[in-house]
PDB file of C-alpha atoms in Angstrom:
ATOM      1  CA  UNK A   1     -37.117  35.859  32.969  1.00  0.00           C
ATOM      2  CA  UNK A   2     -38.288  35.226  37.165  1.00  0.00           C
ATOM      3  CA  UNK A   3     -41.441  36.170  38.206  1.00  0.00           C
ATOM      4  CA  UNK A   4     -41.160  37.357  41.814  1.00  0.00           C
ATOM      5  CA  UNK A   5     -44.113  37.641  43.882  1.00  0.00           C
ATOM      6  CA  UNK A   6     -43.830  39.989  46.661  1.00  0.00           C
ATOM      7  CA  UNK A   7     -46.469  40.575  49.421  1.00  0.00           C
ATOM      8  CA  UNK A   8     -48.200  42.345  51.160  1.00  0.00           C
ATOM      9  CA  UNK A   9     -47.937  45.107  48.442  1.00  0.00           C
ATOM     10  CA  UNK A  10     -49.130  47.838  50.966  1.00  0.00           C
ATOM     11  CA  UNK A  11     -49.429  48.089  55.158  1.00  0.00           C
ATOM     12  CA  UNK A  12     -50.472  50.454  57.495  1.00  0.00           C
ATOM     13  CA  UNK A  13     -49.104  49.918  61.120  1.00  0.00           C
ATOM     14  CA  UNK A  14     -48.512  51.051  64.611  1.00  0.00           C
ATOM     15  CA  UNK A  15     -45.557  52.039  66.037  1.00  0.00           C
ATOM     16  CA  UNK A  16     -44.119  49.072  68.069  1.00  0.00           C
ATOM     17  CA  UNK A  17     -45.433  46.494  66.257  1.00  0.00           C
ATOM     18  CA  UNK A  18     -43.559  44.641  63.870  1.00  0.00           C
ATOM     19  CA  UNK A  19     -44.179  43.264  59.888  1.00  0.00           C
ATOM     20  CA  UNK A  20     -43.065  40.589  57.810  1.00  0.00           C
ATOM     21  CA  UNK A  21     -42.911  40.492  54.178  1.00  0.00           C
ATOM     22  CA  UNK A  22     -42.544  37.323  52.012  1.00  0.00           C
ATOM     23  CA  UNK A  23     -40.959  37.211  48.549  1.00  0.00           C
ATOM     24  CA  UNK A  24     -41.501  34.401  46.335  1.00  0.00           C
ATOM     25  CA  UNK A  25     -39.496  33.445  43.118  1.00  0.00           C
ATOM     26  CA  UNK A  26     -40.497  30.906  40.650  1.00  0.00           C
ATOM     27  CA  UNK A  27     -37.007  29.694  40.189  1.00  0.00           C
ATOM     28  CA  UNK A  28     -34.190  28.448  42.063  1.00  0.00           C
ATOM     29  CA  UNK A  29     -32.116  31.443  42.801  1.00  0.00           C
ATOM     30  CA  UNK A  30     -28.847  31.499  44.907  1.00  0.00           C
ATOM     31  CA  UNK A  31     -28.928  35.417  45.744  1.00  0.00           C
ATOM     32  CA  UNK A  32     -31.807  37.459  46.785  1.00  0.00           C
ATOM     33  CA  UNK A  33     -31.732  41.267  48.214  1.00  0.00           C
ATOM     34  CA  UNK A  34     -33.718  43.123  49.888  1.00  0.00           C
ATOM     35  CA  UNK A  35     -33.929  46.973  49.417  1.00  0.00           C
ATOM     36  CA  UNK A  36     -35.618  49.669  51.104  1.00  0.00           C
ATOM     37  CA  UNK A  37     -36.655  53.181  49.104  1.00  0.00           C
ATOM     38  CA  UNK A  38     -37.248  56.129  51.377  1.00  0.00           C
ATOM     39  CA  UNK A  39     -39.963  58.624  50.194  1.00  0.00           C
ATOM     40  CA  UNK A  40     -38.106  60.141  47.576  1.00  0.00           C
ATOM     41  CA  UNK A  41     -34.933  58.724  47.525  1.00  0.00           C
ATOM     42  CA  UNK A  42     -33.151  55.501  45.528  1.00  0.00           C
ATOM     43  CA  UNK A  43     -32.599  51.988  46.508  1.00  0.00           C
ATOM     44  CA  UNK A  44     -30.529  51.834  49.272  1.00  0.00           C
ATOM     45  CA  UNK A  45     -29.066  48.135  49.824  1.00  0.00           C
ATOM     46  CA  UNK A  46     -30.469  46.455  53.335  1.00  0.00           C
ATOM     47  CA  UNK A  47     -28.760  42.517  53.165  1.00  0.00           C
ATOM     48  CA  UNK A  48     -27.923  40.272  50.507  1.00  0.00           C
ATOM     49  CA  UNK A  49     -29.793  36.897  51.372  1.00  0.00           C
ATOM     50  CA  UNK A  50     -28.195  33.576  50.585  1.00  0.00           C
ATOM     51  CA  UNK A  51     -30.227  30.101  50.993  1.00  0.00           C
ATOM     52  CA  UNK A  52     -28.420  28.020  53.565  1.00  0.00           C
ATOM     53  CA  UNK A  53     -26.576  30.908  55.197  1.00  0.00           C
ATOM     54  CA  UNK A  54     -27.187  34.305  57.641  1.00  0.00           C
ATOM     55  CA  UNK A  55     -27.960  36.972  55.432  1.00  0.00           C
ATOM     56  CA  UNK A  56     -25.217  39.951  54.631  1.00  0.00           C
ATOM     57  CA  UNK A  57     -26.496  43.154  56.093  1.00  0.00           C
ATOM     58  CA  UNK A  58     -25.069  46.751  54.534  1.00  0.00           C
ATOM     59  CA  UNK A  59     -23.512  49.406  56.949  1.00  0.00           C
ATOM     60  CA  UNK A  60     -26.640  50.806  58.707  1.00  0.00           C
ATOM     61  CA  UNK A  61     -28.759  47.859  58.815  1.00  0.00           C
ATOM     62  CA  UNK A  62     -28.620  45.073  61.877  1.00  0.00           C
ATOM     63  CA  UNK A  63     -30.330  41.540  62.328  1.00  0.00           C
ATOM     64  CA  UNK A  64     -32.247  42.336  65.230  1.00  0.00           C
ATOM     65  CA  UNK A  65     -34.350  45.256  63.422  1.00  0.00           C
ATOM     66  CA  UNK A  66     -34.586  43.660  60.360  1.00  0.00           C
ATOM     67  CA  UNK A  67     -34.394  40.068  60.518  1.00  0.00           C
ATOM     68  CA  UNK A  68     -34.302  37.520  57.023  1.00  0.00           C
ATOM     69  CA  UNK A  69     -35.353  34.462  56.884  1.00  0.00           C
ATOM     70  CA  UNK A  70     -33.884  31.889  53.601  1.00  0.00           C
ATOM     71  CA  UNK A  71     -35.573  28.821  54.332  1.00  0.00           C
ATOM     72  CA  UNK A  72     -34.931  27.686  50.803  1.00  0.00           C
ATOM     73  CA  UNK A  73     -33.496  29.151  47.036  1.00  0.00           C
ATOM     74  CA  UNK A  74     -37.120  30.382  46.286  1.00  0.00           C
ATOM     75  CA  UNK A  75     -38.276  32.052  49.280  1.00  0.00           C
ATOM     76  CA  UNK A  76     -37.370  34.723  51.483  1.00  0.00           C
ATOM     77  CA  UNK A  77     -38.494  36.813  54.120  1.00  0.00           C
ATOM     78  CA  UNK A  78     -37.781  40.470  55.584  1.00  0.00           C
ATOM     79  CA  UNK A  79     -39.060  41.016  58.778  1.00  0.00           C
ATOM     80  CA  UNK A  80     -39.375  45.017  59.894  1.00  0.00           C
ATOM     81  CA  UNK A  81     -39.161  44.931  63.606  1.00  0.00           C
ATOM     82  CA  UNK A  82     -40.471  47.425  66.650  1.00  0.00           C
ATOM     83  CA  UNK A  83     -41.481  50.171  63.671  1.00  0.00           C
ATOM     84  CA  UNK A  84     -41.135  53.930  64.122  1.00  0.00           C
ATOM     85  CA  UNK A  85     -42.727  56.361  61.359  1.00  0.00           C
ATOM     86  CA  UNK A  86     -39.296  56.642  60.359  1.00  0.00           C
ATOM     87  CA  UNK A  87     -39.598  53.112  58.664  1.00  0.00           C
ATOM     88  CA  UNK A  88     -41.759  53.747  56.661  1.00  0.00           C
ATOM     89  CA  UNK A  89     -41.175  53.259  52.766  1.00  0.00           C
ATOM     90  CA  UNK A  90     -41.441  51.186  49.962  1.00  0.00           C
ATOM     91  CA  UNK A  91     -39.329  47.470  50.721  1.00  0.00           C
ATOM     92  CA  UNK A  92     -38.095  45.327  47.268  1.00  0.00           C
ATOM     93  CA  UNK A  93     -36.988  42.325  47.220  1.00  0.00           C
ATOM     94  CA  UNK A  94     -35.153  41.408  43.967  1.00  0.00           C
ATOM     95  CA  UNK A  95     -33.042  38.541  42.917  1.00  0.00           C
ATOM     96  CA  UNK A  96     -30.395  37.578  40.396  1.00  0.00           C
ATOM     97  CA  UNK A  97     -32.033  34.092  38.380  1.00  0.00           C
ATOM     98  CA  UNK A  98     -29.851  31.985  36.486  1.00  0.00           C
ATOM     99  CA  UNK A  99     -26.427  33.900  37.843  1.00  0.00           C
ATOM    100  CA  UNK A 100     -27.079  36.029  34.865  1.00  0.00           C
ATOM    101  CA  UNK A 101     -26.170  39.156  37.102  1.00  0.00           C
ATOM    102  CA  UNK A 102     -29.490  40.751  35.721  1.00  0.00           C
ATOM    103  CA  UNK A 103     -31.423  41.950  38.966  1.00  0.00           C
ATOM    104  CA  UNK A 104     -35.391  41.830  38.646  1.00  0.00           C
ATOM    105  CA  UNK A 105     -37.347  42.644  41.241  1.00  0.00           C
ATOM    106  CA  UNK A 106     -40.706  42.069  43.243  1.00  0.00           C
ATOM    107  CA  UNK A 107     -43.633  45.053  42.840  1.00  0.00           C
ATOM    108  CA  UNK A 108     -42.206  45.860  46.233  1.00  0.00           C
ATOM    109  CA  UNK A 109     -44.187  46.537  49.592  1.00  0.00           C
ATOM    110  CA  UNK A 110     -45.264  49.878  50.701  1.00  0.00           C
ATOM    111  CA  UNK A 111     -45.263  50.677  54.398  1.00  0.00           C
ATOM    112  CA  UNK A 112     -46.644  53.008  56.240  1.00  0.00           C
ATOM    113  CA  UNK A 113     -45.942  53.485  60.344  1.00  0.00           C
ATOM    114  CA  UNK A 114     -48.069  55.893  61.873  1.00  0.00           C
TER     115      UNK A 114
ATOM    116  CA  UNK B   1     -16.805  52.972  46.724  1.00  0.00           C
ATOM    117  CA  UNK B   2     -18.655  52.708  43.841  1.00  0.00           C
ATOM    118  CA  UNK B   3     -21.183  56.041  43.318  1.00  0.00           C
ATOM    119  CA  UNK B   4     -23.751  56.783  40.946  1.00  0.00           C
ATOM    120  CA  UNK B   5     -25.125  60.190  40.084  1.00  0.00           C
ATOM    121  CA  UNK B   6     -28.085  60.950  37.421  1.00  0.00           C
ATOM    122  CA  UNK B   7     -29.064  64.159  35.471  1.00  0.00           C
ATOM    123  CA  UNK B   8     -31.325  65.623  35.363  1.00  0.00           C
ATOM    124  CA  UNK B   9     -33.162  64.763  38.708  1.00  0.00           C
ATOM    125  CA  UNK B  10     -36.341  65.970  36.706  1.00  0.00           C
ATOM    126  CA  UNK B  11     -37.187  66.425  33.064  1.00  0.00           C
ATOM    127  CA  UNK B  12     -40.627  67.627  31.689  1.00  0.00           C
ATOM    128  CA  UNK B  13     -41.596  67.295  27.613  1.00  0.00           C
ATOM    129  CA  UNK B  14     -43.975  67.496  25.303  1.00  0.00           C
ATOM    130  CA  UNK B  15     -45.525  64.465  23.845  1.00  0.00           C
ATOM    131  CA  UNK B  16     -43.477  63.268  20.919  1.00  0.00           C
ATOM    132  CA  UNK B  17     -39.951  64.924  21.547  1.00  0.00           C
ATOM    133  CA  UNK B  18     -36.591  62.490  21.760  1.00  0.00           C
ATOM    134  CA  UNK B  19     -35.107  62.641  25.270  1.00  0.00           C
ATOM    135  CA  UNK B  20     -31.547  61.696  26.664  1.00  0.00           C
ATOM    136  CA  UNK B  21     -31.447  60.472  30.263  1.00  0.00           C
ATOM    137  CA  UNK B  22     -27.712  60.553  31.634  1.00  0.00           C
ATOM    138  CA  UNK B  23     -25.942  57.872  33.976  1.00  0.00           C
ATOM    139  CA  UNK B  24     -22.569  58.835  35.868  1.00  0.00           C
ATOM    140  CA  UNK B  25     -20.609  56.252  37.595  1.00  0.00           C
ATOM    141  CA  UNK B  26     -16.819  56.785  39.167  1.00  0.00           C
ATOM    142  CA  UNK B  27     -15.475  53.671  39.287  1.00  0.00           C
ATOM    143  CA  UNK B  28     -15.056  51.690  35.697  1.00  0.00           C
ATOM    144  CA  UNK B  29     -14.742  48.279  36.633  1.00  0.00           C
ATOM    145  CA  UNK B  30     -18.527  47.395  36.288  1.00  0.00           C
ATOM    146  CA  UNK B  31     -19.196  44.236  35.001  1.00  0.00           C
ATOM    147  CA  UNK B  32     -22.781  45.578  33.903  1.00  0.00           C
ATOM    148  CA  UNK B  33     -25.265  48.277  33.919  1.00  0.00           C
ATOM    149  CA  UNK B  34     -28.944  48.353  33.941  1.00  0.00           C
ATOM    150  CA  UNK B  35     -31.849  50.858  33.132  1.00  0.00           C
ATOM    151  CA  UNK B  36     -34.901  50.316  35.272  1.00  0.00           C
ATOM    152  CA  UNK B  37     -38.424  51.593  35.409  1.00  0.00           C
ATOM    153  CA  UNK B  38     -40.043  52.387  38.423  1.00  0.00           C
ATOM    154  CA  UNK B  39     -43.653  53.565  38.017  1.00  0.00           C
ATOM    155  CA  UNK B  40     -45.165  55.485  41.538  1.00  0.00           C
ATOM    156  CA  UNK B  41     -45.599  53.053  44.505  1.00  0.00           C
ATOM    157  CA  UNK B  42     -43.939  50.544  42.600  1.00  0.00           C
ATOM    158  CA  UNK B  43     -41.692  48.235  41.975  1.00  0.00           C
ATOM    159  CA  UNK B  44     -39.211  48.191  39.488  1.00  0.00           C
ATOM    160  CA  UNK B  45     -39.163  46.784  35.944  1.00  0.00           C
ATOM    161  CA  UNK B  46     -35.662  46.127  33.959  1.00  0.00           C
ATOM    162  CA  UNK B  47     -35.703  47.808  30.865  1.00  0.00           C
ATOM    163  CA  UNK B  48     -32.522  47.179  29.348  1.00  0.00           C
ATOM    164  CA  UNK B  49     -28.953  45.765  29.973  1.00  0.00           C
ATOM    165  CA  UNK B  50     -25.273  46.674  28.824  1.00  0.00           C
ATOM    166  CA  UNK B  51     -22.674  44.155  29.676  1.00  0.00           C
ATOM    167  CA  UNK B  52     -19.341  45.785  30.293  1.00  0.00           C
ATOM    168  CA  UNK B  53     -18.160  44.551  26.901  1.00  0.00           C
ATOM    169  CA  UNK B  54     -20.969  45.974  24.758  1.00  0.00           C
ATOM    170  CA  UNK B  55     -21.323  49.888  23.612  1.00  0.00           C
ATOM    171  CA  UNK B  56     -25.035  49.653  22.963  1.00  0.00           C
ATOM    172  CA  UNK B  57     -28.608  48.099  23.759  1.00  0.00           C
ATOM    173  CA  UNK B  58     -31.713  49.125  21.921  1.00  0.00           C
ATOM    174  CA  UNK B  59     -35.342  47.904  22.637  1.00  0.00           C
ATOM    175  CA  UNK B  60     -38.315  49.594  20.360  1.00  0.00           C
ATOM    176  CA  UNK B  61     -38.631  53.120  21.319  1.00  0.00           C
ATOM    177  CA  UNK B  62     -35.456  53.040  23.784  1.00  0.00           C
ATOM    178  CA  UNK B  63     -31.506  52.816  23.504  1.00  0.00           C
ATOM    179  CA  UNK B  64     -28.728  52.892  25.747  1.00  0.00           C
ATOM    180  CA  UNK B  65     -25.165  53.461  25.251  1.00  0.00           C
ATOM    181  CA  UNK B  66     -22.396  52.444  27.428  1.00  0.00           C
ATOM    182  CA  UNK B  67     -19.016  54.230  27.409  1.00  0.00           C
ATOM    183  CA  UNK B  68     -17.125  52.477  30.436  1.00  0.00           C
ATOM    184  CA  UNK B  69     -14.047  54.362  30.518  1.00  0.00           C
ATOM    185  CA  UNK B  70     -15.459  57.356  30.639  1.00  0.00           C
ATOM    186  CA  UNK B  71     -18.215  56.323  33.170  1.00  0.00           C
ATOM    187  CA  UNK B  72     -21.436  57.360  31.723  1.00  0.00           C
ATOM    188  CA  UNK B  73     -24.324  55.541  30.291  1.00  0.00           C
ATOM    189  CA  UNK B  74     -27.463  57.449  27.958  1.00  0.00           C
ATOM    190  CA  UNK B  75     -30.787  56.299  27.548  1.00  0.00           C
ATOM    191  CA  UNK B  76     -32.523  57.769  24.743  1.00  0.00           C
ATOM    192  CA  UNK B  77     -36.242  57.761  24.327  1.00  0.00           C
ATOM    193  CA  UNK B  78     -37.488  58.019  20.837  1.00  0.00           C
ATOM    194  CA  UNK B  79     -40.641  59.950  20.442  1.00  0.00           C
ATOM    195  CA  UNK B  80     -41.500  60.185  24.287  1.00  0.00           C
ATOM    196  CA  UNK B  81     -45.091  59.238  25.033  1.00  0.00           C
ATOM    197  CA  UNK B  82     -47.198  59.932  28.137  1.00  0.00           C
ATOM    198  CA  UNK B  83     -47.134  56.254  28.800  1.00  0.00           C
ATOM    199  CA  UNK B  84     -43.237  56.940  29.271  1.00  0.00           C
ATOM    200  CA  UNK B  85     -44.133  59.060  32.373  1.00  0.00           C
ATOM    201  CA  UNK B  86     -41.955  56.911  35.221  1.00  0.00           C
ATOM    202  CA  UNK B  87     -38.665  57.470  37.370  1.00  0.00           C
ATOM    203  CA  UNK B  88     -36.088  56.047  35.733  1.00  0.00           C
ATOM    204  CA  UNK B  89     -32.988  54.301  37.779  1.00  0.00           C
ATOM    205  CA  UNK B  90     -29.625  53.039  36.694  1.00  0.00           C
ATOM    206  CA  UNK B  91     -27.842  50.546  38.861  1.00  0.00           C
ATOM    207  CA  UNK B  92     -23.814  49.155  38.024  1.00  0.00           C
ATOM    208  CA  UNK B  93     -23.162  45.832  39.211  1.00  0.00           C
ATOM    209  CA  UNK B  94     -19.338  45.752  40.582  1.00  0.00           C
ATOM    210  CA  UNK B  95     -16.604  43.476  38.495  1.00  0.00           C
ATOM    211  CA  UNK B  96     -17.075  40.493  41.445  1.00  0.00           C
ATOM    212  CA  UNK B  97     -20.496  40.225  40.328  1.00  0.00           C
ATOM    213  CA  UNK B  98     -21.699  41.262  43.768  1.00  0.00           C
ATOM    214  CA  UNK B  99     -22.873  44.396  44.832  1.00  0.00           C
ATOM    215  CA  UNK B 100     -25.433  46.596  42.567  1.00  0.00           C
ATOM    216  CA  UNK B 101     -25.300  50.248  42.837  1.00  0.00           C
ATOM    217  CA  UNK B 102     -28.387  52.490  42.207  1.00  0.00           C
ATOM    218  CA  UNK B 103     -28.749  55.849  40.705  1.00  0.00           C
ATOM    219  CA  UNK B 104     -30.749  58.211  42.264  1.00  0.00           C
ATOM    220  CA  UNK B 105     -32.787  58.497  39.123  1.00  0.00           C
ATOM    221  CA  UNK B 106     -34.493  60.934  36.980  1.00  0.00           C
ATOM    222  CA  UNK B 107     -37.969  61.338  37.130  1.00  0.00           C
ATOM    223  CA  UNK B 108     -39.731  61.589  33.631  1.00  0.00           C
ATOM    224  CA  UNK B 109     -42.977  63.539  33.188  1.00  0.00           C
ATOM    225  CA  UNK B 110     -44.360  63.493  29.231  1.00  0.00           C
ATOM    226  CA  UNK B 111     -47.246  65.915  28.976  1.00  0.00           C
ATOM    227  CA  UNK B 112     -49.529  65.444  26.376  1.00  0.00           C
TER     228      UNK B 112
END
């Protein structure tokens, strides 16, 4: 099965400033996603991430505060932008290899904006 | 739209007992469902995976059922160890293939 890479695993950061995280597959895979987990909560859905294309964003989440980057079909990046403390939680990126519509995900990155 | 609901939101046991963690989805037209992992801090780690057609997955220690028309999904845990101590999620991918839903999952506590 993929092997996703995800970093930086943990971050402490202002408020204002803004944080990108990089996820790294080591296959090809069309689809990635990128999740966010509130303290306490489940995986809520932020945008589905497609090499080649803008990335999907769910009901709740815009392109300007959280921009993606898909330069290619193993790489992606989820930038957090102009934090608040009210960002902060654990972000996953997970993808689908092989189209076997089996998600597996990165160790995910835990922020915290103080 | 697609919802998923898990019970119980907590569950504390003594080392060794078999456990039953439940999965409740409303809409039946999954084309999968999978049992994750998640230890604290975490990321999450696929444990198994029921395709829509299949009633059953087992791996060592762990089995889940799928019954699709009634919307649920069991894990079992055989002989729960402290190791076993996690939160454990279910997700439903839709019938297009696209969109995964998450469980709120049940967090597992095995006391030795």
């Amino acid at each position: 099965s993929a092997v996703i890479s995800q970093k930086p695993s943990r971050d402490i950061c202002q408020r204002g400033t803004s944080l990108t995280i990089q996820c790294q597959v080591d296959s090809q895979v069309t689809m990635m996603f990128w999740y966010r987990q509130q303290p306490g909560q489940s995986l809520t859905l932020i945008a589905t991430a497609n090499q080649g294309s803008e990335a999907t964003y769910e009901s709740g989440f815009v392109i300007d505060k959280f921009p993606i980057s898909r330069p290619n079909l193993t790489f992606s990046t989820l930038t957090v932008s102009n934090m608040s403390p009210e960002d902060s939680s654990i972000y996953l990126c997970s993808a689908n290899p092989s189209g076997a519509n089996v998600l597996t995900f990165g160790a995910g990155s835990r922020l915290t904006v103080l | 739209k697609q919802e998923v609901t898990q019970i119980p939101a907590a569950l504390s046991v003594p080392e060794g007992e078999n456990l039953v963690l439940n999965c409740s989805f409303t809409d039946s037209a999954i084309y999968n469902l999978q049992w994750f992992r998640q230890d604290p801090g975490k990321g999450l780690t696929s444990l198994l995976l029921i395709q829509s057609s299949q009633r059953e997955q087992t791996s060592g220690r762990l089995n889940a059922s799928l019954d699709k028309s009634s919307g649920r999904s069991t894990l079992y845990i055989a002989a729960s160890q402290p190791g076993d101590s996690a939160t454990y999620l279910c997700a439903v991918l839709d019938n297009y293939g696209q969109n995964f839903v998450f469980g709120p999952g049940t967090r597992l506590s095995v006391l030795p």
